[in-house]
Short mmCIF file of C-alpha atoms and ligand atoms in Angstrom, two decimals:
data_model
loop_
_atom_site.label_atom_id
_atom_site.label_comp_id
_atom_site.label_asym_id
_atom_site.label_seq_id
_atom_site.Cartn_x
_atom_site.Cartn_y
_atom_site.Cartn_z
CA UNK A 1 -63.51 -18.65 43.56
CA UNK A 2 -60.82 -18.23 40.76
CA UNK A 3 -57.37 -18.55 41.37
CA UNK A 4 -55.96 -15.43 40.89
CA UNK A 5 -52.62 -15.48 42.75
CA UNK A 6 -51.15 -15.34 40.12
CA UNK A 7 -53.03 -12.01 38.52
CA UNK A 8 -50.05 -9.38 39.94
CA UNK A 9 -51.05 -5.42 40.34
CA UNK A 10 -49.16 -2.34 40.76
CA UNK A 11 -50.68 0.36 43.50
CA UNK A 12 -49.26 3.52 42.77
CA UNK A 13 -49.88 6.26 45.64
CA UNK A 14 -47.70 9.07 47.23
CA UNK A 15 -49.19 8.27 50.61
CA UNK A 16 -48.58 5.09 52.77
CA UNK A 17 -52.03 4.80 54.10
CA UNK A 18 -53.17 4.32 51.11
CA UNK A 19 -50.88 1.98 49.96
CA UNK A 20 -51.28 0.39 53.00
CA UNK A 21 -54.91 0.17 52.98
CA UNK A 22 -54.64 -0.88 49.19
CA UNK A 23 -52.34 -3.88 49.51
CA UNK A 24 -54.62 -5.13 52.51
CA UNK A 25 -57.56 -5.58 50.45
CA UNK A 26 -55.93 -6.86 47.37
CA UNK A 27 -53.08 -9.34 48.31
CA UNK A 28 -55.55 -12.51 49.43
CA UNK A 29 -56.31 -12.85 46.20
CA UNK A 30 -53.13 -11.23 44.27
CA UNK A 31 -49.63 -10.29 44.18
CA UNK A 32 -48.97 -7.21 44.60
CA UNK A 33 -46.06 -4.41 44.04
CA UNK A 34 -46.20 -1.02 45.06
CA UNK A 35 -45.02 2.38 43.76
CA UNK A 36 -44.63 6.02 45.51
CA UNK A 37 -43.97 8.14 42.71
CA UNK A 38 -44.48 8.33 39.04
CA UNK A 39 -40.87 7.63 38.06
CA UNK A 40 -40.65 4.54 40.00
CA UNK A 41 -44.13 3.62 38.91
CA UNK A 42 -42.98 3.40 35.33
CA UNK A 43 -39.46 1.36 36.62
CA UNK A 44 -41.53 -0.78 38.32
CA UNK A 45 -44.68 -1.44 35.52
CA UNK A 46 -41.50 -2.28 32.94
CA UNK A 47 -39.52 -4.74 35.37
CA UNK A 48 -42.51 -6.83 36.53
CA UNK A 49 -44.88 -6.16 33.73
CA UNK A 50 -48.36 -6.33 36.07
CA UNK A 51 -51.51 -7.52 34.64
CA UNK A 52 -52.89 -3.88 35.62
CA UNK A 53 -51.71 -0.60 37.19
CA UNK A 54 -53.96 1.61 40.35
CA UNK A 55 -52.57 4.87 39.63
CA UNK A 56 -53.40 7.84 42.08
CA UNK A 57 -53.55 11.12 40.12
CA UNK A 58 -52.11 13.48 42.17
CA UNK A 59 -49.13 12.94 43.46
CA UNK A 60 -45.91 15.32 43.95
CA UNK A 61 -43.21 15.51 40.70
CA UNK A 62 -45.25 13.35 37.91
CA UNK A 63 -48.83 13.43 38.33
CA UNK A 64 -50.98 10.26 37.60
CA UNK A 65 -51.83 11.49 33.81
CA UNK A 66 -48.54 12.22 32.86
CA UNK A 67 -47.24 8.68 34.45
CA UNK A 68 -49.93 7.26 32.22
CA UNK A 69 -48.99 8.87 28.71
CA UNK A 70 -45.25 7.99 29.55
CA UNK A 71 -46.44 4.06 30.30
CA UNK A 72 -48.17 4.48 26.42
CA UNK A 73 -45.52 5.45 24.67
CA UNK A 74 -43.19 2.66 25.94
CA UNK A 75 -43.70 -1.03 24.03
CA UNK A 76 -43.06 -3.33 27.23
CA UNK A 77 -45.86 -1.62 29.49
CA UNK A 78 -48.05 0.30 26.12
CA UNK A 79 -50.83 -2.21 27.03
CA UNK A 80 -50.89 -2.71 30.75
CA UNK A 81 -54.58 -1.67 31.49
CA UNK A 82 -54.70 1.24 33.88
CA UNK A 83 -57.18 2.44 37.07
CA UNK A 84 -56.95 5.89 37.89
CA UNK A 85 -57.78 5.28 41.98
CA UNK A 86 -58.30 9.44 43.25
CA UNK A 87 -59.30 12.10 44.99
CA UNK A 88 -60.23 13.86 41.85
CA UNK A 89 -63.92 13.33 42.14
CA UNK A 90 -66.29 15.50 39.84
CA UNK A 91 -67.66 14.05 36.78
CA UNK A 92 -66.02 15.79 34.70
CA UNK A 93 -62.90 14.69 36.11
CA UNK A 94 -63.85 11.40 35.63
CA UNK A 95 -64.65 12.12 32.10
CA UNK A 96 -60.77 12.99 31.97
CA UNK A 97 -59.62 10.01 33.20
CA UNK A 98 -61.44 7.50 31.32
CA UNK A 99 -60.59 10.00 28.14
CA UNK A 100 -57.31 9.35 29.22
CA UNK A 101 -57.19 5.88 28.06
CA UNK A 102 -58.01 4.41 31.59
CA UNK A 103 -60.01 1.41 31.94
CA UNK A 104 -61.53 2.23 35.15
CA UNK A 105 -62.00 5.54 37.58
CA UNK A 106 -62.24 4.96 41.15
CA UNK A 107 -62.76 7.92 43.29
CA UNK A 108 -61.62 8.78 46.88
CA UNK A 109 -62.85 7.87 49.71
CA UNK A 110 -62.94 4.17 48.41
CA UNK A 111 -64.96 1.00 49.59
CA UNK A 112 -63.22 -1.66 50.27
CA UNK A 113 -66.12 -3.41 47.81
CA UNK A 114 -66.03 -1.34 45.12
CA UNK A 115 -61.77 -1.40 44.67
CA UNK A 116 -62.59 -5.26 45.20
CA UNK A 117 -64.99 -5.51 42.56
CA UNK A 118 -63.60 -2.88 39.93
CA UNK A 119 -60.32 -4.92 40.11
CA UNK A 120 -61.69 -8.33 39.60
CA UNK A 121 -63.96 -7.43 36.68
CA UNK A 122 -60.78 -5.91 34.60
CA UNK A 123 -58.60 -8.39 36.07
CA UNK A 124 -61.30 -11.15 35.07
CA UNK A 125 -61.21 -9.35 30.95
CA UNK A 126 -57.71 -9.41 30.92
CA UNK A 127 -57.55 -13.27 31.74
CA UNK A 128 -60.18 -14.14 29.16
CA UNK A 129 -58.22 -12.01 26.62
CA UNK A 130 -55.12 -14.18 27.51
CA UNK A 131 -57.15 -17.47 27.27
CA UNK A 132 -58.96 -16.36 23.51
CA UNK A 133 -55.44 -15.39 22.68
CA UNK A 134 -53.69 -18.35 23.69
CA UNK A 135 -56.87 -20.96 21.79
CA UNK A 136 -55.78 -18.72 18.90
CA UNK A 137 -52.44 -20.47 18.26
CA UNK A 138 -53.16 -24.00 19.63
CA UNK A 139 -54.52 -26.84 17.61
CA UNK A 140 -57.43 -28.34 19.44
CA UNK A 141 -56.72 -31.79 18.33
CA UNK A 142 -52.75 -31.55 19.44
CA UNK A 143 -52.24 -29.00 21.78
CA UNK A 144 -49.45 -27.80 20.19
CA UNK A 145 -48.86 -24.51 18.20
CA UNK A 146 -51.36 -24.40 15.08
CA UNK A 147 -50.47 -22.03 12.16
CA UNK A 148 -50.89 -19.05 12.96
CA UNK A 149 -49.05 -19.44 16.37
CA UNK A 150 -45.94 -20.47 13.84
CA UNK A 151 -46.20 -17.50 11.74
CA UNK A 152 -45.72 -15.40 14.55
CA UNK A 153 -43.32 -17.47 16.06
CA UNK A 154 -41.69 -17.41 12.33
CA UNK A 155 -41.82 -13.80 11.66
CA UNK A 156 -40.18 -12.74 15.28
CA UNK A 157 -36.89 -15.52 14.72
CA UNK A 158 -36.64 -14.44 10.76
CA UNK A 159 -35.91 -11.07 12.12
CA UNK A 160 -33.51 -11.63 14.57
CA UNK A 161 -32.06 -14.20 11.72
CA UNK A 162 -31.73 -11.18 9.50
CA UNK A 163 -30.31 -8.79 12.20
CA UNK A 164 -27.71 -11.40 13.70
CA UNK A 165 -26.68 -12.88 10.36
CA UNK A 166 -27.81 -16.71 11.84
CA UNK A 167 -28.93 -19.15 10.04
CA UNK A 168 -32.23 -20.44 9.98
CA UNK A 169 -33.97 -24.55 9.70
CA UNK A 170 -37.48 -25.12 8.35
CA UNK A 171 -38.80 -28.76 8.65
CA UNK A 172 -41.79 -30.07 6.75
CA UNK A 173 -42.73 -33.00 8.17
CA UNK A 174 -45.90 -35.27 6.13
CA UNK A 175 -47.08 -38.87 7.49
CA UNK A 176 -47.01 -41.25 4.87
CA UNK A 177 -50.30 -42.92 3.30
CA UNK A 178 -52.47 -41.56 5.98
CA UNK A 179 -55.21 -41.05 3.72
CA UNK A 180 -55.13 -45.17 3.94
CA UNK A 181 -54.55 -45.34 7.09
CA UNK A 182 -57.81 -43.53 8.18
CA UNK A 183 -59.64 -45.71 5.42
CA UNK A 184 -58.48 -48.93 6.92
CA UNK A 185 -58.90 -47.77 10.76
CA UNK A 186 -60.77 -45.22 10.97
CA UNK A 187 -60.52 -41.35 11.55
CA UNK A 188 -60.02 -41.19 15.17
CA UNK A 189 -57.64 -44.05 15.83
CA UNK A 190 -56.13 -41.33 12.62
CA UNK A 191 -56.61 -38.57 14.58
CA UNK A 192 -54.76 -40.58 17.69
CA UNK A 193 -51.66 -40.93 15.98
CA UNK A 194 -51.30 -37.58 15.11
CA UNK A 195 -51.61 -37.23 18.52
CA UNK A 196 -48.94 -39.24 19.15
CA UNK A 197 -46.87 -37.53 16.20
CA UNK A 198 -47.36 -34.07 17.67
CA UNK A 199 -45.54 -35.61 20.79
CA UNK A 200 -43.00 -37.53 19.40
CA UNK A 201 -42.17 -34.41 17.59
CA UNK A 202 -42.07 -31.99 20.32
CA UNK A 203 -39.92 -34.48 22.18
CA UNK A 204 -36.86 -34.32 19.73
CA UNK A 205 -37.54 -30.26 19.40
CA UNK A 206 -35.46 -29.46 22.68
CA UNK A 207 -33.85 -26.05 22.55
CA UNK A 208 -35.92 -23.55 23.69
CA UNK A 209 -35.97 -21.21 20.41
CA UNK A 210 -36.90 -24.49 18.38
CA UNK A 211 -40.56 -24.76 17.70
CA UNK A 212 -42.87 -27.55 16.47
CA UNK A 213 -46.64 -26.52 14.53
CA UNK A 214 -49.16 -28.36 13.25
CA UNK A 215 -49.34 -26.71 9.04
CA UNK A 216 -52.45 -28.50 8.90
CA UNK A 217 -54.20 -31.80 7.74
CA UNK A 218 -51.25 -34.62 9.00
CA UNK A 219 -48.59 -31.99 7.98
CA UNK A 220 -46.25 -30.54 10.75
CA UNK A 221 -43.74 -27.96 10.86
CA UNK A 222 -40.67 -27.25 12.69
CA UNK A 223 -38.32 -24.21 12.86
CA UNK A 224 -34.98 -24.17 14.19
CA UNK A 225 -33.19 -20.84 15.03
CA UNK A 226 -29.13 -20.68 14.19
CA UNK A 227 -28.90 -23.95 12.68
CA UNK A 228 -27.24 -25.19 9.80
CA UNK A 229 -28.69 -28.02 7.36
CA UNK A 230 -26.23 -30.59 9.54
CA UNK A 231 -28.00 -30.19 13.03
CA UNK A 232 -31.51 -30.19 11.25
CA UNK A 233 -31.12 -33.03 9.22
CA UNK A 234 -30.18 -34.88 13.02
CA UNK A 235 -33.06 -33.11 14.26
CA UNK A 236 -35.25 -34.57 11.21
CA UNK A 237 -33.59 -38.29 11.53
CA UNK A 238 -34.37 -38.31 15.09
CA UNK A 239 -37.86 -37.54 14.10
CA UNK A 240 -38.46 -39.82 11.61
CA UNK A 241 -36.99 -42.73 13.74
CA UNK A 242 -38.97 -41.66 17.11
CA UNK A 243 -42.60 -41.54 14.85
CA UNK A 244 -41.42 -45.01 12.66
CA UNK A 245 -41.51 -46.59 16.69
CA UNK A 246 -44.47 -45.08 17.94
CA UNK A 247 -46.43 -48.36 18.68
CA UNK A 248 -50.28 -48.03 17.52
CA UNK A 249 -52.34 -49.96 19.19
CA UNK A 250 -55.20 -51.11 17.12
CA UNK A 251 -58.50 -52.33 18.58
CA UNK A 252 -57.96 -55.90 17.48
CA UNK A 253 -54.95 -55.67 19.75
CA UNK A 254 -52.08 -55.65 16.82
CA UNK A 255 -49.94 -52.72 16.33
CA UNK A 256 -49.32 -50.81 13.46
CA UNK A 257 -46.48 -48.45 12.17
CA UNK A 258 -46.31 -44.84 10.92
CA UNK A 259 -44.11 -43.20 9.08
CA UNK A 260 -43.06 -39.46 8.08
CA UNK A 261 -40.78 -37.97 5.39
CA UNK A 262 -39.37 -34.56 6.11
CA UNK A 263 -38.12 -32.14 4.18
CA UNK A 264 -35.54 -29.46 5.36
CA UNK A 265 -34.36 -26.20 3.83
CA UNK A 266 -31.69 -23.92 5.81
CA UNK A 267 -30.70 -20.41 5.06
CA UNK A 268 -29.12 -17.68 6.46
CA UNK A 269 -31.33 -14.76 5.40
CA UNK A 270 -30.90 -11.02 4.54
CA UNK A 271 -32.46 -8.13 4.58
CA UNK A 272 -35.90 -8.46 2.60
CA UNK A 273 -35.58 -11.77 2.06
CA UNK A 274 -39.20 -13.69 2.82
CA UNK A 275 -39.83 -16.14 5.48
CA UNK A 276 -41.87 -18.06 2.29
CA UNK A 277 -39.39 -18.68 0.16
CA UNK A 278 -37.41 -21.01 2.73
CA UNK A 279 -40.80 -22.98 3.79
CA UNK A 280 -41.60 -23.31 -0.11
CA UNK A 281 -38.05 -24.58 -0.49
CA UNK A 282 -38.58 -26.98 2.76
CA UNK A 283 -42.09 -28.39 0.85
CA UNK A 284 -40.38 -29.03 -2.08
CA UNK A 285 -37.61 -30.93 -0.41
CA UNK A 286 -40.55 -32.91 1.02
CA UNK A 287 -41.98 -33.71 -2.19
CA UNK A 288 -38.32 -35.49 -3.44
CA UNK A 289 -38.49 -37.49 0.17
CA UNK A 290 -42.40 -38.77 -0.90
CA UNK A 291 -40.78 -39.26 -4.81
CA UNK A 292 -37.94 -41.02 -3.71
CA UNK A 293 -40.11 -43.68 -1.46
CA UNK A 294 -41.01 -42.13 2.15
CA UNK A 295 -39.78 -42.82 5.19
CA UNK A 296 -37.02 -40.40 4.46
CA UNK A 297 -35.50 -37.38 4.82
CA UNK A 298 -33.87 -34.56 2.29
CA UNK A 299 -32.89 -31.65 1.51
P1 GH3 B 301 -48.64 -39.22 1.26
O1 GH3 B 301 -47.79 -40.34 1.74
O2 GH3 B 301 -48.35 -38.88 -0.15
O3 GH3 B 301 -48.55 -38.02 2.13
O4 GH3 B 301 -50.13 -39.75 1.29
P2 GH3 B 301 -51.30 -39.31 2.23
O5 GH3 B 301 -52.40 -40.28 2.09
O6 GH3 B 301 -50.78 -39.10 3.61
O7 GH3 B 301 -51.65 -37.87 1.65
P3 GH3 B 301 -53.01 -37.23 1.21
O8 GH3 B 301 -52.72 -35.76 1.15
O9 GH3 B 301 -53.56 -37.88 0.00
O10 GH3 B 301 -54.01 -37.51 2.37
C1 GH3 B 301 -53.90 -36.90 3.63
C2 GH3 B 301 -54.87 -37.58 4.53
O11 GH3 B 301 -54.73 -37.09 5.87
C3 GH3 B 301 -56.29 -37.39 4.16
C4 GH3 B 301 -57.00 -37.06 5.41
O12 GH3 B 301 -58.04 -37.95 5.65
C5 GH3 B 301 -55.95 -37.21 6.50
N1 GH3 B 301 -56.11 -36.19 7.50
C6 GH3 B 301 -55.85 -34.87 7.40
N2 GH3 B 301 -56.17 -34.25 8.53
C7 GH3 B 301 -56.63 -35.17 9.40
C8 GH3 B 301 -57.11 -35.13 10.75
O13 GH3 B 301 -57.20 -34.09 11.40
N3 GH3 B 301 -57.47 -36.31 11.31
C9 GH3 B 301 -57.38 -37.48 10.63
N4 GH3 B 301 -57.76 -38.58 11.25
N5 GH3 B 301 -56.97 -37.53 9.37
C10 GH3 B 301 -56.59 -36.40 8.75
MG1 MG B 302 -49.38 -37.50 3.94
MG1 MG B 303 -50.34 -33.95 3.21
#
């Protein structure tokens, strides 16, 4: 069976037999909260954020439609997948409910089977949709953030750069001569060491708004949020030390070295200034650390 303990749901139901009755067959296999109105439904949905809402229709003060369009218009619970779980039961009241915008329309009396397996089939979408989204910003070969995951990341810290008038690190970091380095050993002891690089990386990226990517190829990228070109050229030394003693273990049993140069940019942006212009400004930085003999950092 999956492990799902950690799927969370909220009932929402003006009666306590049927909340009752509810949270019995659901909480083996997840954590549950419970609402008994509409209002407290919606408090609820935006403290804990569940993975899915059972929402009775009619209930006394908000009814379960009106709980619904309130949930849409709100960003922190806009895409919280909603059941409609009623005594409503004609067809075309069904009809209404999945119009509605709900995923799923379970009608009064229940079966214990039916809630059971309703539940686990959205709650078994929504856990796939997490898992396609979260392959969609890893690199396979690292594990850490690809591109696109950094662009996102990018986009959301520029903005709150802008608004907070902080100031903002980009580091491009290259490995030298790695083109020779897969020539002389091979791709995948190549493919090791940027294994090994992602890591090394990631281990001198410690603040929790910092965040390492892979660009692509043997190139790497790290942002820092409200630093200034002093912290991130320590940052960027520490790197380049921690890769230049990453021992590679060769099959012949010597070790080789690797080495990086980084280039940093730092700015403290304004209003429409673009994310670009700093990263452009980081790569060219880069460029003078390869010109000037690698191994290096500047800025
Ligand atoms: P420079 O010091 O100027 O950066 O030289 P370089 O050889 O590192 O740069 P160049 O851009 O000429 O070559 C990059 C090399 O990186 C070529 C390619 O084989 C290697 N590379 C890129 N991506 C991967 C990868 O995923 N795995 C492995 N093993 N090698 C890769
Ligand atoms: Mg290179
Ligand atoms: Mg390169």
């Amino acid at each position: 069976m999956e492990n799902t303990a950690s799927n969370t749901i909220l009932l929402v139901d003006d009666e306590t037999v049927n909340l009752m009755f509810l949270t019995n067959i659901l909480s083996p296999e997840y954590t549950v909260y419970i609402a008994q109105d509409g209002q407290s439904a919606i408090r609820k949905a935006e403290e804990v954020s569940p993975d899915i809402i059972l929402l009775d229709i009619i209930m006394p003060g908000m009814n379960g439609y009106e709980v619904l369009s309130v949930l849409r218009d709100k960003h922190e619970t806009r895409d919280i997948p909603v059941i409609f779980i009623t005594g409503l039961n004609s067809s075309k009241d069904e009809e209404k409910g999945l119009e509605s915008d709900a995923v799923d329309y379970i009608s009064k009396p229940f079966s214990v089977g039916i809630v059971k397996l309703r539940v686990r089939n959205q709650i078994r979408i929504i856990n796939q949709m997490r898992e396609i989204n979260r392959l969609s910003v890893t690199d396979l070969l690292t594990g850490i953030s690809n591109r696109r995951g950094f662009e996102h990341q990018m986009r959301r810290e520029w903005g709150r750069a802008i608004r907070e008038k902080l100031p903002i690190s980009i580091l491009m970091i290259d490995v030298d001569h790695f083109k020779v380095f897969n020539d002389t050993y091979g791709h995948q002891q190549g493919d090791a060491v940027l294994q090994e690089v992602a890591i090394a990386i990631s281990r001198c990226v410690t603040r929790t708004t910092d965040f390492a990517a892979r660009w692509g190829g043997e190139e790497f990228i790290v942002m820092l949020p409200n630093t200034e070109i002093k912290g991130a050229l320590i940052v960027a030394e520490n790197i380049r030390e921690n890769i230049e003693q990453i021992p590679v273990y060769l099959p012949d049993g010597t070790t080789a070295q690797v080495t990086v140069s980084i280039g940093v940019g730092t700015t403290t942006p304004e209003p429409g200034d673009m994310n670009e212009k700093l990263i452009s400004e980081a790569d060219k930085a880069l460029y003078t650390a390869k010109e000037s003999g690698r191994n290096n950092v500047c800025h």
